PDB file of C-alpha atoms in Angstrom:
ATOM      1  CA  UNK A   1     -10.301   1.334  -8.880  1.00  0.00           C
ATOM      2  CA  UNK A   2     -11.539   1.310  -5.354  1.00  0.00           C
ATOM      3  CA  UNK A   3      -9.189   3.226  -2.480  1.00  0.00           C
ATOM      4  CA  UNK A   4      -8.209   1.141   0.745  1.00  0.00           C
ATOM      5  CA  UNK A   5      -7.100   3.632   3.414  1.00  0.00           C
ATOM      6  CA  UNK A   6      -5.881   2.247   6.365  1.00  0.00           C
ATOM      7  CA  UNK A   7      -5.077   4.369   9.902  1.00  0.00           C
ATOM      8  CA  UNK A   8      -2.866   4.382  11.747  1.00  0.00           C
ATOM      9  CA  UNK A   9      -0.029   3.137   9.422  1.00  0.00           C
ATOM     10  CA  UNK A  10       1.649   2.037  12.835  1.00  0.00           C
ATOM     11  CA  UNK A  11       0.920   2.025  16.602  1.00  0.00           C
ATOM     12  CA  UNK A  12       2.987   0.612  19.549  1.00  0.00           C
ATOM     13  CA  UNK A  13       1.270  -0.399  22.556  1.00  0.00           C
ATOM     14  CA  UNK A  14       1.591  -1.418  26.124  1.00  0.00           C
ATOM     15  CA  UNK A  15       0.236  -4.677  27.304  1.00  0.00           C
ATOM     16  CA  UNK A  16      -2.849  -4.493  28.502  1.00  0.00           C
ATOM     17  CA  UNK A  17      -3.859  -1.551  26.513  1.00  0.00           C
ATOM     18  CA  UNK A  18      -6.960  -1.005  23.947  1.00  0.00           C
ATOM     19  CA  UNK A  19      -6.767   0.236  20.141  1.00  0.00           C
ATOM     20  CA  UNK A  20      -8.831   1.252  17.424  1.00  0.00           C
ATOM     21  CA  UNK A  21      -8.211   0.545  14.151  1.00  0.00           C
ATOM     22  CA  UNK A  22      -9.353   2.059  10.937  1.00  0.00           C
ATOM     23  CA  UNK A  23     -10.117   1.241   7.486  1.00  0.00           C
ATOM     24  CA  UNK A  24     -11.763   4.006   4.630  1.00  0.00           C
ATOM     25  CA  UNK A  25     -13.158   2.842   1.572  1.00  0.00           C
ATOM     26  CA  UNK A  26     -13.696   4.674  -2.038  1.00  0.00           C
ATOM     27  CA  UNK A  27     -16.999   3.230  -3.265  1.00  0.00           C
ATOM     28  CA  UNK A  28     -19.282   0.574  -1.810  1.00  0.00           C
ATOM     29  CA  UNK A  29     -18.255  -2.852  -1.339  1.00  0.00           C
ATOM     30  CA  UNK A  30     -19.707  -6.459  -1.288  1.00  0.00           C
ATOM     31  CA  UNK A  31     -17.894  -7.641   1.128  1.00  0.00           C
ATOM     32  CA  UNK A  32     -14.832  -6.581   3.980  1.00  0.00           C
ATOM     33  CA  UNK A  33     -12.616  -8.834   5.545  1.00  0.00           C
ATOM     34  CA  UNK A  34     -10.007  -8.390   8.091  1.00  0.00           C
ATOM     35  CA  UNK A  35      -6.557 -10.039   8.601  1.00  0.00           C
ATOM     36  CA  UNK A  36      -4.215 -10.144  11.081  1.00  0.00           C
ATOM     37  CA  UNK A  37      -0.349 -11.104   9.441  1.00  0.00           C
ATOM     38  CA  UNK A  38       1.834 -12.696  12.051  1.00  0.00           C
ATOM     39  CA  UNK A  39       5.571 -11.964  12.124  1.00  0.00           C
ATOM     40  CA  UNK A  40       6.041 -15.282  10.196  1.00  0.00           C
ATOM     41  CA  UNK A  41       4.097 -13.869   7.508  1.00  0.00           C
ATOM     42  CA  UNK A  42       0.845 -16.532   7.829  1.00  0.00           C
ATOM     43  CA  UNK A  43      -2.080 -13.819   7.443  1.00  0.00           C
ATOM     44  CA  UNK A  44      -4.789 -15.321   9.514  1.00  0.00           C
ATOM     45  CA  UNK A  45      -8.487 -14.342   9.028  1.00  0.00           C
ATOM     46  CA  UNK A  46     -10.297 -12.306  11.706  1.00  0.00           C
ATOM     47  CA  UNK A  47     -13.329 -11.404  10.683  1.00  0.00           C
ATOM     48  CA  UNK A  48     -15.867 -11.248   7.393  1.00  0.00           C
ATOM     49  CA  UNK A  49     -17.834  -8.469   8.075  1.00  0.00           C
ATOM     50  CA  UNK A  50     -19.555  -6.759   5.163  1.00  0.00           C
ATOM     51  CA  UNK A  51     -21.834  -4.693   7.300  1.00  0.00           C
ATOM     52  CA  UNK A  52     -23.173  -5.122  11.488  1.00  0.00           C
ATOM     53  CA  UNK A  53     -20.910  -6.063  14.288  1.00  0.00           C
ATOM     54  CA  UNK A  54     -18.887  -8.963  15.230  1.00  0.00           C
ATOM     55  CA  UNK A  55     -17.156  -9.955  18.493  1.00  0.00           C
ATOM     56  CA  UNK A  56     -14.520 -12.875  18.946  1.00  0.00           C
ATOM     57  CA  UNK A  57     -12.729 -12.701  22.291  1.00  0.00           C
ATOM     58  CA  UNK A  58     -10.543  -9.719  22.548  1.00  0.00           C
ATOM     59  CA  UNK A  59     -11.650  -8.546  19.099  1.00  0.00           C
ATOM     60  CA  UNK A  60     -14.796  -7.149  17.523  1.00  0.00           C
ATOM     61  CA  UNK A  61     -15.488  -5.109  14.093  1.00  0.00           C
ATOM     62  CA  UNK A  62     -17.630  -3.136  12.807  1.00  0.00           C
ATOM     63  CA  UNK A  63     -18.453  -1.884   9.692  1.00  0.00           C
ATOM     64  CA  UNK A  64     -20.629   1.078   8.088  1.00  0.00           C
ATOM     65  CA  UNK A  65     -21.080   0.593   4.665  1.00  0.00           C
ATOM     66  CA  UNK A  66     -23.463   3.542   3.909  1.00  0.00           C
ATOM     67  CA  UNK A  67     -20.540   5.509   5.411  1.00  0.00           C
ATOM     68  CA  UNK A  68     -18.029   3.453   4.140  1.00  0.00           C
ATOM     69  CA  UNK A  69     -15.434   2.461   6.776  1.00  0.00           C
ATOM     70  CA  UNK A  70     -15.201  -0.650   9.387  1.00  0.00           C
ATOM     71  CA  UNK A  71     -12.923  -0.593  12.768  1.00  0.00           C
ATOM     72  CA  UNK A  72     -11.445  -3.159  14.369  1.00  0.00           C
ATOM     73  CA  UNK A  73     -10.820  -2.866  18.266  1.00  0.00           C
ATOM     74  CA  UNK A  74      -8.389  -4.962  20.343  1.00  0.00           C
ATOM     75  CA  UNK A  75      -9.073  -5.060  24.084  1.00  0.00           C
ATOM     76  CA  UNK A  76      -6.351  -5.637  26.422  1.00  0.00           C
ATOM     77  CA  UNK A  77      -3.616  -6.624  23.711  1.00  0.00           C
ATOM     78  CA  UNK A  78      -1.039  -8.714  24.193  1.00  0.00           C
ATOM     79  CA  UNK A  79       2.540  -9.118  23.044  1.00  0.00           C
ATOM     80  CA  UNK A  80       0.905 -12.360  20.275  1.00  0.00           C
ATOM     81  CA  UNK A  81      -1.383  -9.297  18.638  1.00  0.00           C
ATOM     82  CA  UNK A  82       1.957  -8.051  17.493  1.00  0.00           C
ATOM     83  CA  UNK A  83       1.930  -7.809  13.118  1.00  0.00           C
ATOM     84  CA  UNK A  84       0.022  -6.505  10.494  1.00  0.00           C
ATOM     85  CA  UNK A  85      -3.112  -6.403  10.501  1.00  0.00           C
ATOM     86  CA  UNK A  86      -5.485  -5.856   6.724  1.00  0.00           C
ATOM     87  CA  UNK A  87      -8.345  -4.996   5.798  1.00  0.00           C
ATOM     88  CA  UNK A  88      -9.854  -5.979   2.394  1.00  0.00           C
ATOM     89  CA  UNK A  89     -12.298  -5.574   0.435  1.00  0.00           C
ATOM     90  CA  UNK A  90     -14.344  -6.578  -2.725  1.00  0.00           C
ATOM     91  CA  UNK A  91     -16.214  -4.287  -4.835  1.00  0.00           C
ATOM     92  CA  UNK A  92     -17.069  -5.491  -8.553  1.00  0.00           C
ATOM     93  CA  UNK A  93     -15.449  -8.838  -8.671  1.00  0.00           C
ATOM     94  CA  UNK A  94     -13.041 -11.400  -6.937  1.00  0.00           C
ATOM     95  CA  UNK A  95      -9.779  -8.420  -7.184  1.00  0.00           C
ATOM     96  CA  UNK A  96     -10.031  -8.394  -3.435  1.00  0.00           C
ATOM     97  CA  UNK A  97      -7.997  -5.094  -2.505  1.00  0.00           C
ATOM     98  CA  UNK A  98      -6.183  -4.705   0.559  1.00  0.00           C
ATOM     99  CA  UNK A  99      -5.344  -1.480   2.229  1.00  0.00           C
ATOM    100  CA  UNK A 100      -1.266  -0.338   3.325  1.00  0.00           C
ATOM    101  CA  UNK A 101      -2.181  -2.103   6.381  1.00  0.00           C
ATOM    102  CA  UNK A 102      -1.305  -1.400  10.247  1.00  0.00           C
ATOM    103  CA  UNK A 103       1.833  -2.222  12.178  1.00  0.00           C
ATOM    104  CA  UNK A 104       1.054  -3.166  15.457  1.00  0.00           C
ATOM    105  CA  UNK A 105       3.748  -3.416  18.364  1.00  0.00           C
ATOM    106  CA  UNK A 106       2.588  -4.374  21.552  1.00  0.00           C
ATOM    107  CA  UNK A 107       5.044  -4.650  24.258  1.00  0.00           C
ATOM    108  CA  UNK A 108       5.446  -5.840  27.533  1.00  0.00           C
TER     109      UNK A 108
ATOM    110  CA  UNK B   1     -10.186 -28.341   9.823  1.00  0.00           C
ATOM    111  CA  UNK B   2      -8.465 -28.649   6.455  1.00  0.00           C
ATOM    112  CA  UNK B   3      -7.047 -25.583   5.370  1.00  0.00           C
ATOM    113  CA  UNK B   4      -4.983 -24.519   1.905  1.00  0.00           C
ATOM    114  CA  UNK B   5      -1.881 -26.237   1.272  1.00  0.00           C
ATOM    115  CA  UNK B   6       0.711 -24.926  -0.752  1.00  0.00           C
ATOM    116  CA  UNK B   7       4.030 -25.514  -1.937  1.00  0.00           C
ATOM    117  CA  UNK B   8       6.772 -25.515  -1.861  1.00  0.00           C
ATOM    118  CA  UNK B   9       6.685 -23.122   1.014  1.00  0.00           C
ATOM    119  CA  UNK B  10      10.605 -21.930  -0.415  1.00  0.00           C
ATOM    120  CA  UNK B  11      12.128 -21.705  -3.494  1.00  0.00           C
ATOM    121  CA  UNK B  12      15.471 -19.955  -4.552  1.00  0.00           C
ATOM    122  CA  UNK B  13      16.098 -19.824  -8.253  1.00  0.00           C
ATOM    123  CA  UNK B  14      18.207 -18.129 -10.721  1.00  0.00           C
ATOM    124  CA  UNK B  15      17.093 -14.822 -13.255  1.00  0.00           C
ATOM    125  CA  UNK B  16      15.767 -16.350 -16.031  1.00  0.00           C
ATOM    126  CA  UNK B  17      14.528 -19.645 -14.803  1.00  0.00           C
ATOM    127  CA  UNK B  18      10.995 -20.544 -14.434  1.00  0.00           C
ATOM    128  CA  UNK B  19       8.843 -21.900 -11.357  1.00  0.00           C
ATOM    129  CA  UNK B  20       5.977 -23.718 -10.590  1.00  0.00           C
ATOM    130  CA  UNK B  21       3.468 -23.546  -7.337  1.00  0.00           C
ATOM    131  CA  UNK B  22       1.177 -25.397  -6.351  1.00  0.00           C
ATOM    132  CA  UNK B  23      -1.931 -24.644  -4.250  1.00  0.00           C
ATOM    133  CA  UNK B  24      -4.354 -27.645  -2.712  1.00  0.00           C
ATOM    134  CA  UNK B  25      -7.684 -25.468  -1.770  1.00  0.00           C
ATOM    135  CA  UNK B  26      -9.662 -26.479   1.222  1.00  0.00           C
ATOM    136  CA  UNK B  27     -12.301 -29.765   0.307  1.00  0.00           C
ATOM    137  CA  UNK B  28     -15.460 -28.372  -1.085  1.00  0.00           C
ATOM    138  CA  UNK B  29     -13.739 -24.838  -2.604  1.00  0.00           C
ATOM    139  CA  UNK B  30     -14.531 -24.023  -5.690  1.00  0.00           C
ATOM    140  CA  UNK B  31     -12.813 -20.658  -6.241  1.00  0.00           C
ATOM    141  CA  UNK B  32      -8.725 -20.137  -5.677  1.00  0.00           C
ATOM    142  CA  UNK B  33      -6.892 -16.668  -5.772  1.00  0.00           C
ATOM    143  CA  UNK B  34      -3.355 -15.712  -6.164  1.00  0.00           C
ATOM    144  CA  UNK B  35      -1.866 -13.087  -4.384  1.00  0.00           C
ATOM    145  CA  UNK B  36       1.658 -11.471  -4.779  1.00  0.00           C
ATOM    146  CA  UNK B  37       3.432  -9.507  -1.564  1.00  0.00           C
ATOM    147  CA  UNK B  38       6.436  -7.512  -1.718  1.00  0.00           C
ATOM    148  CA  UNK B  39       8.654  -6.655   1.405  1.00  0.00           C
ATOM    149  CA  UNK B  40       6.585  -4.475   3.583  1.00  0.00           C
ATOM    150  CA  UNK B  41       3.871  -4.450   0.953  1.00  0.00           C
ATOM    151  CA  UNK B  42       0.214  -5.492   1.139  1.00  0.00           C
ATOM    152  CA  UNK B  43      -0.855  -8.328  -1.197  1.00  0.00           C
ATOM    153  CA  UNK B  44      -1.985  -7.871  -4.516  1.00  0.00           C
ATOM    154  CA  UNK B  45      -4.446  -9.961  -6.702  1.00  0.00           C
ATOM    155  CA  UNK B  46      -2.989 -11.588  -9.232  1.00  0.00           C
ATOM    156  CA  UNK B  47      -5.622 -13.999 -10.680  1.00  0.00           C
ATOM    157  CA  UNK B  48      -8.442 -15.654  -9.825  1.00  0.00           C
ATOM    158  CA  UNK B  49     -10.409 -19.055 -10.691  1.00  0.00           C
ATOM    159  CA  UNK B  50     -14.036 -20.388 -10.643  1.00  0.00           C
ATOM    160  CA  UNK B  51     -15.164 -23.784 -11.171  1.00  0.00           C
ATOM    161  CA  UNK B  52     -11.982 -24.414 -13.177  1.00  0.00           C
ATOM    162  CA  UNK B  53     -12.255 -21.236 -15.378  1.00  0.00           C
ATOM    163  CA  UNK B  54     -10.205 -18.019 -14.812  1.00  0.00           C
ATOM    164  CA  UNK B  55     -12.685 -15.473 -13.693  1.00  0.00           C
ATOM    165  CA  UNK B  56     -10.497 -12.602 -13.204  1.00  0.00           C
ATOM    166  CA  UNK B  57      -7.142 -11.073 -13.459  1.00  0.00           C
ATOM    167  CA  UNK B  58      -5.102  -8.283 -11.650  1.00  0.00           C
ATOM    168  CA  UNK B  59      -1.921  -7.493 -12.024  1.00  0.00           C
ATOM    169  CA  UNK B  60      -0.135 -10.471 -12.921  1.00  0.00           C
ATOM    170  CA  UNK B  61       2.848 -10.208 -15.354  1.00  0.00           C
ATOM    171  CA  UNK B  62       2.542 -11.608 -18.574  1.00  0.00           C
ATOM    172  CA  UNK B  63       5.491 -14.134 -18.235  1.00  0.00           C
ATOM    173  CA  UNK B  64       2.989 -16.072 -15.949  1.00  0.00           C
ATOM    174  CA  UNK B  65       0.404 -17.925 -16.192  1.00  0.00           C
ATOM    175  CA  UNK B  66      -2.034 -20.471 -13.685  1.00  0.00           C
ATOM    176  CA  UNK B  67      -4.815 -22.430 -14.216  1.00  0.00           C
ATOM    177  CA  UNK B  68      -7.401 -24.900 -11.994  1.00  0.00           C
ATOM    178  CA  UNK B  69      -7.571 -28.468 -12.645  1.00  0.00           C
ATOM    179  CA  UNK B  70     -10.194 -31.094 -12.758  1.00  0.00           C
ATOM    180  CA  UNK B  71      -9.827 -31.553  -8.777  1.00  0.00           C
ATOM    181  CA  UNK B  72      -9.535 -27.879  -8.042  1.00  0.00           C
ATOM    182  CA  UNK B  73      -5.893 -27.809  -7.289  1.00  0.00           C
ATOM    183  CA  UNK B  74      -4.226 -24.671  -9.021  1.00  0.00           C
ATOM    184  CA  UNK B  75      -0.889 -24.003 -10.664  1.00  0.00           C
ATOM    185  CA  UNK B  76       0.906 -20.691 -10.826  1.00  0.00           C
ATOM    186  CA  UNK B  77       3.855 -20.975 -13.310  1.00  0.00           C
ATOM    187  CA  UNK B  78       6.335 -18.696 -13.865  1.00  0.00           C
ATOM    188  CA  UNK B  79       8.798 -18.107 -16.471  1.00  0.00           C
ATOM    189  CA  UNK B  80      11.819 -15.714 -17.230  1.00  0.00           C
ATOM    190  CA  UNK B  81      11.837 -15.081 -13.716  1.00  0.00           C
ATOM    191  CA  UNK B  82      12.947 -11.345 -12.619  1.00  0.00           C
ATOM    192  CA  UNK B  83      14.633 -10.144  -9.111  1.00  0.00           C
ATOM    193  CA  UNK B  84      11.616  -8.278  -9.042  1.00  0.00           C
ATOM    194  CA  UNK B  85       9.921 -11.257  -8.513  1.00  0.00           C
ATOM    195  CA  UNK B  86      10.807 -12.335  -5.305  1.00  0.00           C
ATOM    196  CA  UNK B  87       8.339 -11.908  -3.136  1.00  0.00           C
ATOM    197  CA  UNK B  88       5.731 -14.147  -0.983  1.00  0.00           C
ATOM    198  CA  UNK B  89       3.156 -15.889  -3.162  1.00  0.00           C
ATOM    199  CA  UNK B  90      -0.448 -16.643  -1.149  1.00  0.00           C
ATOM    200  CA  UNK B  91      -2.577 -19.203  -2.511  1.00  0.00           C
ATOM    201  CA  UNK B  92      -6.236 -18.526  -1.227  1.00  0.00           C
ATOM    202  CA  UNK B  93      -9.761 -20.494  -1.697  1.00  0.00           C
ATOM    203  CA  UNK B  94     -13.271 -19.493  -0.949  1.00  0.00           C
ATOM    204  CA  UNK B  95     -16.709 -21.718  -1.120  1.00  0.00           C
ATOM    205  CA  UNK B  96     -18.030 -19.579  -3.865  1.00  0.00           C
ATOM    206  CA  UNK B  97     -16.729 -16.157  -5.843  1.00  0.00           C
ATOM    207  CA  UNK B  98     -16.858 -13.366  -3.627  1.00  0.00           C
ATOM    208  CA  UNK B  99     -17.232 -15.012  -0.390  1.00  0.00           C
ATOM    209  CA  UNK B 100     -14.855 -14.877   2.831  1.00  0.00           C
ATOM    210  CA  UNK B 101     -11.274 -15.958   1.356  1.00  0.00           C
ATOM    211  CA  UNK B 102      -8.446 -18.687   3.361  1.00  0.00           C
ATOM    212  CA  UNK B 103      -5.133 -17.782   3.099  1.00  0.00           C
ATOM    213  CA  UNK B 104      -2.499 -20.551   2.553  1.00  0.00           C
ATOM    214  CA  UNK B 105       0.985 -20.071   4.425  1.00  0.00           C
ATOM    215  CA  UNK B 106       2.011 -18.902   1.230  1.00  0.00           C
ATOM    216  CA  UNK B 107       5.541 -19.775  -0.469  1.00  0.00           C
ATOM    217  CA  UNK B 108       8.271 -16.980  -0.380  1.00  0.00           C
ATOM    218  CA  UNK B 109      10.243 -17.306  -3.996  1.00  0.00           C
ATOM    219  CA  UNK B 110      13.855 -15.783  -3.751  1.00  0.00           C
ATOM    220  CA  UNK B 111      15.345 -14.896  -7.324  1.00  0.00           C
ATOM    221  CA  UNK B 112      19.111 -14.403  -7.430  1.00  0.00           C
TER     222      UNK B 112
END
């Protein structure tokens, strides 16, 4: 089946500060989402990005299919951006697979 | 906006019992996912339902089963219910197979 390969597995951070997140994929995919999981465990969707660039705030993706990866930034994080944040993806049918995921800590 | 419902949002229950959740997909949803997440794990897919048929399966045991019903609410039952089982359960929807997926808040089952 299709490899998810998240990086880095964690990262602490001081307010204010920028990151880059990473996610690798085995084969081509039909579609890519991102999640951010909250410390109470809710995961809450930030982006569905199957190819291009998206912005929302604070947070844009992109992702390369032909090359097969996407990155998520965060722009001046704040202490709320701590979690987990997913990525996800879909290759042949609905077994969306996620990758080990990131462990953000920002702190203040 | 409406988003997926599910419960019960706990449950504690003894090895060997069985257990029933319930997910309420956003209005106008036709496909619902299950998803299974360990401590410290990322969720895996355990099945998956279109228009009211299963349309695929992962890695869900065989001592459960789910279906979708006439209004597009799904059931996940499980029986003979392991330690190994406790874990949070995510309920998710989408407006066609495929498309961007809506997590529920999920219900964390404890197994003693």
């Amino acid at each position: 089946g299709i490899q998810v390969e998240q990086s880095p597995p964690d990262l602490i951070l001081q307010e204010g500060a920028n990151s880059t997140l990473r996610c690798n994929f085995s084969d081509s995919v039909n579609n890519l989402q991102w999640f951010h999981q909250n410390p109470w465990g809710q995961l809450i969707n930030l982006f569905y990005i199957p190819s291009g660039t998206k912005q929302n705030g604070r947070l844009s993706a992109t992702t390369v299919a032909t090359e097969r990866y996407s990155l998520l930034y965060i722009s001046s994080s704040q202490t709320t951006d701590s979690g987990v944040y997913f990525c996800a993806v879909y290759h042949n049918n609905n077994d969306m697979r996620f990758g080990a995921g990131t462990r953000l800590t920002v702190k203040p | 906006a409406a988003g997926v419902i599910q419960s019960p949002r706990h449950l504690i229950k003894e090895k060997r019992e069985t257990a029933t959740l319930k997910c309420y997909p956003i209005p106008r949803h036709d496909t619902v996912y299950w998803y299974q997440q360990g401590p410290g794990q990322d969720p895996q897919f355990l099945i998956s339902f279109y228009e009211k048929m299963q349309s695929d399966k992962g890695s869900i045991p065989d001592r459960f089963s789910a279906q979708q019903f006439s209004d597009y609410h799904s059931e996940l039952n499980m029986s003979s219910l392991e330690l190994g089982d406790s874990a949070l359960y995510f309920c998710a929807s989408s407006p066609g197979e495929q498309l961007e997926q809506y997590f529920g808040p999920g219900t964390r089952l404890t197994v003693t």
